[in-house]
mmCIF file of C-alpha atoms in Angstrom:
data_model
loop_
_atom_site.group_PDB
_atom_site.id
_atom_site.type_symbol
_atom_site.label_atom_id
_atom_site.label_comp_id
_atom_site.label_asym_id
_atom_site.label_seq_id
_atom_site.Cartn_x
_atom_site.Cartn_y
_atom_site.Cartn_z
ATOM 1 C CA UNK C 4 9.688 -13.422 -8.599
ATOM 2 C CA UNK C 5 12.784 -15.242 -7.706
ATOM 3 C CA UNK C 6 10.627 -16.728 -4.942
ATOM 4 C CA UNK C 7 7.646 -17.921 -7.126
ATOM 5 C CA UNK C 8 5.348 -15.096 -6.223
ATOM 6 C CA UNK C 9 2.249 -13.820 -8.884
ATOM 7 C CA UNK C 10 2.781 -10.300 -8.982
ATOM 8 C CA UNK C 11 2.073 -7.072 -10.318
ATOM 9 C CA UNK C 12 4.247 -6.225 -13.306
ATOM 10 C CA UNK C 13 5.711 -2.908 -11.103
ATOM 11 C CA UNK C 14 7.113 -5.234 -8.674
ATOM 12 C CA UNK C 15 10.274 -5.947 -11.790
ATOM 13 C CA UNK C 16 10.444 -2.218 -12.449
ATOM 14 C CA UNK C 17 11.119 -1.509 -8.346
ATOM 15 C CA UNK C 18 13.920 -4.683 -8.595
ATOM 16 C CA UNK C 19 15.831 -2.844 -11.694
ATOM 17 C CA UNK C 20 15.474 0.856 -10.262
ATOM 18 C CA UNK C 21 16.387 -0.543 -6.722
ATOM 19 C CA UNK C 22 19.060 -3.268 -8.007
ATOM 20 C CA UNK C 23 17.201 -5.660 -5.309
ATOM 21 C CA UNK C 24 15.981 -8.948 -5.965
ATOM 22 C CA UNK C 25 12.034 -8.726 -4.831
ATOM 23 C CA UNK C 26 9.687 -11.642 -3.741
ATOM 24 C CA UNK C 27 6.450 -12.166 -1.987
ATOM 25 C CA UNK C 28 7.177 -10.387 1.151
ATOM 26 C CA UNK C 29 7.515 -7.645 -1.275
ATOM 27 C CA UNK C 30 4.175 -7.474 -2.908
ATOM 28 C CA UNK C 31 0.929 -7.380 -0.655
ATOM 29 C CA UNK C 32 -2.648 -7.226 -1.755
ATOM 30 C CA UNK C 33 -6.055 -6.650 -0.723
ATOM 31 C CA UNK C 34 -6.827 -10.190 -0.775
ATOM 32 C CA UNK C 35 -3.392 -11.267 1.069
ATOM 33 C CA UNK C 36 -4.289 -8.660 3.839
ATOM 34 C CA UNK C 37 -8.101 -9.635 4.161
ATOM 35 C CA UNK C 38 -7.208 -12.914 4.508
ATOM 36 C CA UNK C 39 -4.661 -12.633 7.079
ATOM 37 C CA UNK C 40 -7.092 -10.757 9.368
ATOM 38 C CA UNK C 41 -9.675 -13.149 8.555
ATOM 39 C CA UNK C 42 -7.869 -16.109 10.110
ATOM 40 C CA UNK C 43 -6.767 -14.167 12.701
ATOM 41 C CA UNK C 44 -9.974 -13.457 13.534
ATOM 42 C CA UNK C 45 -11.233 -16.772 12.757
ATOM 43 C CA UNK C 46 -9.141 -18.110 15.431
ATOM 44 C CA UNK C 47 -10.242 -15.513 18.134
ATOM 45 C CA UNK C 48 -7.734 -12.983 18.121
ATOM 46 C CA UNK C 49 -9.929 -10.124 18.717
ATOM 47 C CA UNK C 50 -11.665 -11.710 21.511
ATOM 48 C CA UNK C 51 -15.375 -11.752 19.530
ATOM 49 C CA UNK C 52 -15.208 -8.469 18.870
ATOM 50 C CA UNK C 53 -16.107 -7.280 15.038
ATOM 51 C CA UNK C 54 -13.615 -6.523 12.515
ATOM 52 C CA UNK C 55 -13.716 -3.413 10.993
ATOM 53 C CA UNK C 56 -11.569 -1.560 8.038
ATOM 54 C CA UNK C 57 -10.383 1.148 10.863
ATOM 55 C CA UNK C 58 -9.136 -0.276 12.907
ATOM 56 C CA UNK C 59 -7.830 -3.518 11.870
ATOM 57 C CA UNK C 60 -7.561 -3.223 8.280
ATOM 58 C CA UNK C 61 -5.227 0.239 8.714
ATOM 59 C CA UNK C 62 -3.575 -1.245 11.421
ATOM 60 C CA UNK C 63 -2.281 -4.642 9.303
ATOM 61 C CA UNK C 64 -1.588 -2.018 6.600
ATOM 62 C CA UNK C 65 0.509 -0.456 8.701
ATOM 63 C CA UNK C 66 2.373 -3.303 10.786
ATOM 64 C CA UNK C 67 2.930 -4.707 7.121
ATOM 65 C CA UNK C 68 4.540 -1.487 5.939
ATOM 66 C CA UNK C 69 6.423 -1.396 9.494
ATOM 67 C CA UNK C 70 7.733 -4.779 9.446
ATOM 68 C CA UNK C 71 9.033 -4.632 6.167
ATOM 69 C CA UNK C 72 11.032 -1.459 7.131
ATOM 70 C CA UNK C 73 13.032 -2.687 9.952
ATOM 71 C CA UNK C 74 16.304 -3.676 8.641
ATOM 72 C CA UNK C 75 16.077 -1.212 5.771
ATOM 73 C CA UNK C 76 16.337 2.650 5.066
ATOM 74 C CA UNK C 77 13.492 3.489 2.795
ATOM 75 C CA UNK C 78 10.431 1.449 2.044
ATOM 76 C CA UNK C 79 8.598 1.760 -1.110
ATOM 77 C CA UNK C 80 4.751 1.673 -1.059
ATOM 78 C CA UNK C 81 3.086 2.161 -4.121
ATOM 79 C CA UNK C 82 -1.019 2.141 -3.948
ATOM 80 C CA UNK C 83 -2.715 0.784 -6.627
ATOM 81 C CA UNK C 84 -6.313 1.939 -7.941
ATOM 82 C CA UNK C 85 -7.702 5.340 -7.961
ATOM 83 C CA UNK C 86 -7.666 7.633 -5.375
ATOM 84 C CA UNK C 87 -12.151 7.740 -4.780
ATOM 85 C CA UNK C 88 -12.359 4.311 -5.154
ATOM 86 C CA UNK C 89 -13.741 2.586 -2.023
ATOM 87 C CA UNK C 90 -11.196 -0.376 -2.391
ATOM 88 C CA UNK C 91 -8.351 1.889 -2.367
ATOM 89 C CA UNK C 92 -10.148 3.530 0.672
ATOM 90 C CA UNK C 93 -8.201 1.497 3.384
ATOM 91 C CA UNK C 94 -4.812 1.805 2.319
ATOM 92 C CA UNK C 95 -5.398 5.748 1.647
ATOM 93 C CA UNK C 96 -6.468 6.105 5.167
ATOM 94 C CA UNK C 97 -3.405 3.931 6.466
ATOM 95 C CA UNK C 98 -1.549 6.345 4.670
ATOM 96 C CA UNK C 99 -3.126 9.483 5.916
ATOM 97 C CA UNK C 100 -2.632 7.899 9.431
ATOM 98 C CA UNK C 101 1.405 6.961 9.058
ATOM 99 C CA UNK C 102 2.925 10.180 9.377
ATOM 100 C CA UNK C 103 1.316 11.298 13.043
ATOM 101 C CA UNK C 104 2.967 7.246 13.886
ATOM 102 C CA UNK C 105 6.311 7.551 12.649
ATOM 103 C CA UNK C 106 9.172 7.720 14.741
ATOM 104 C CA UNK C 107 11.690 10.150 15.310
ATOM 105 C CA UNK C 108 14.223 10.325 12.795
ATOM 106 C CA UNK C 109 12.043 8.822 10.690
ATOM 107 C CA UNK C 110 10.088 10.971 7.443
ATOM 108 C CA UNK C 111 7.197 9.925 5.403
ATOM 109 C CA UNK C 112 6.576 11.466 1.997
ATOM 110 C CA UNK C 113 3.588 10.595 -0.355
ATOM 111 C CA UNK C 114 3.811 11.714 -4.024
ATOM 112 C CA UNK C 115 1.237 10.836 -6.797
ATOM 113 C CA UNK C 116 1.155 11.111 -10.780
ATOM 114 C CA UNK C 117 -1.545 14.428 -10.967
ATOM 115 C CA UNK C 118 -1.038 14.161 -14.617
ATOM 116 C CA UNK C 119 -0.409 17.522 -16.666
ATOM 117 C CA UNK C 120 -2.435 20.599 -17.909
ATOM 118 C CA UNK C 121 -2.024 20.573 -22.187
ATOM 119 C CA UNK C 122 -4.438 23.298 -23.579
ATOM 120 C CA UNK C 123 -7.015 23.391 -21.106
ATOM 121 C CA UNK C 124 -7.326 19.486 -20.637
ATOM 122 C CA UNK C 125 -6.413 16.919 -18.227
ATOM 123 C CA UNK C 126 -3.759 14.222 -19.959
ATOM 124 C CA UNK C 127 -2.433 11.314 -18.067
ATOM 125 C CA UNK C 128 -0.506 8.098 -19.285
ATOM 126 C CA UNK C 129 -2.753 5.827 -20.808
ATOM 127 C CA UNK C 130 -2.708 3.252 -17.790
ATOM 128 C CA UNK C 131 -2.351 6.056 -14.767
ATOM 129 C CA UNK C 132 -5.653 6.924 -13.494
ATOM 130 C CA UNK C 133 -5.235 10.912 -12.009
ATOM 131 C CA UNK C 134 -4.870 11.305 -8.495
ATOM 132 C CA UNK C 135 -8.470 13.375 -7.793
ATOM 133 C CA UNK C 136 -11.534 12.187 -6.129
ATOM 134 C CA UNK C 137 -14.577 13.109 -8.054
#
């Protein structure tokens, strides 16, 4: 990115389809969001109490996704991984959470590559996993 930031390879297909120039504040990972809870606990934010994936996991998910919509109309959040997978687990359940916290005037859609039905078999693009959970 213009900015420096490693990122996923989607991150320059969103900056041609949007016409935006993207940077770190635009990509967030596992890792980056871990981490940032981490210190935060680290330094006693949550008063001894232990950190869990729901709720503090979802929750930075979701101030993340929050913050980055402020000043904009639409914000783009693609999930990596495949949808059974426990490290795609938190983000799915941020997800599943955002619509009953989104404000009025406000809309939240989730779509997902299902793949298609040719003869009787399940085909998907070589690099999309299908959107099932075994």
């Amino acid at each position: 990115t213009h900015d420096g930031a490693e990122t996923d390879l989607d991150l320059g297909h969103y900056e041609r389809f949007t016409n935006l120039t993207m940077g770190r504040n635009n990509n967030y990972t596992t890792g980056r969001i871990y981490y940032d809870v981490i210190t935060r606990e680290r330094r006693g934010e949550y008063l001894g109490g232990t950190v869990q994936i729901v709720p503090h996991i979802t929750n930075e998910i979701k101030k993340i996704i929050l913050d980055r919509g402020k000043d904009v109309d639409i914000v783009l959040c693609e999930i990596g991984g495949t949808v059974g997978d426990i490290e795609s687990l938190p983000f799915l359940e941020t997800i599943r959470q955002f619509p009953r916290e989104v404000r009025k005037g406000k809309c939240c859609l989730h779509s997902s590559d299902s793949g298609s039905l040719r003869k009787g078999f399940l085909r998907t693009q070589d690099k999309t996993d299908p959107t099932f959970s075994p």
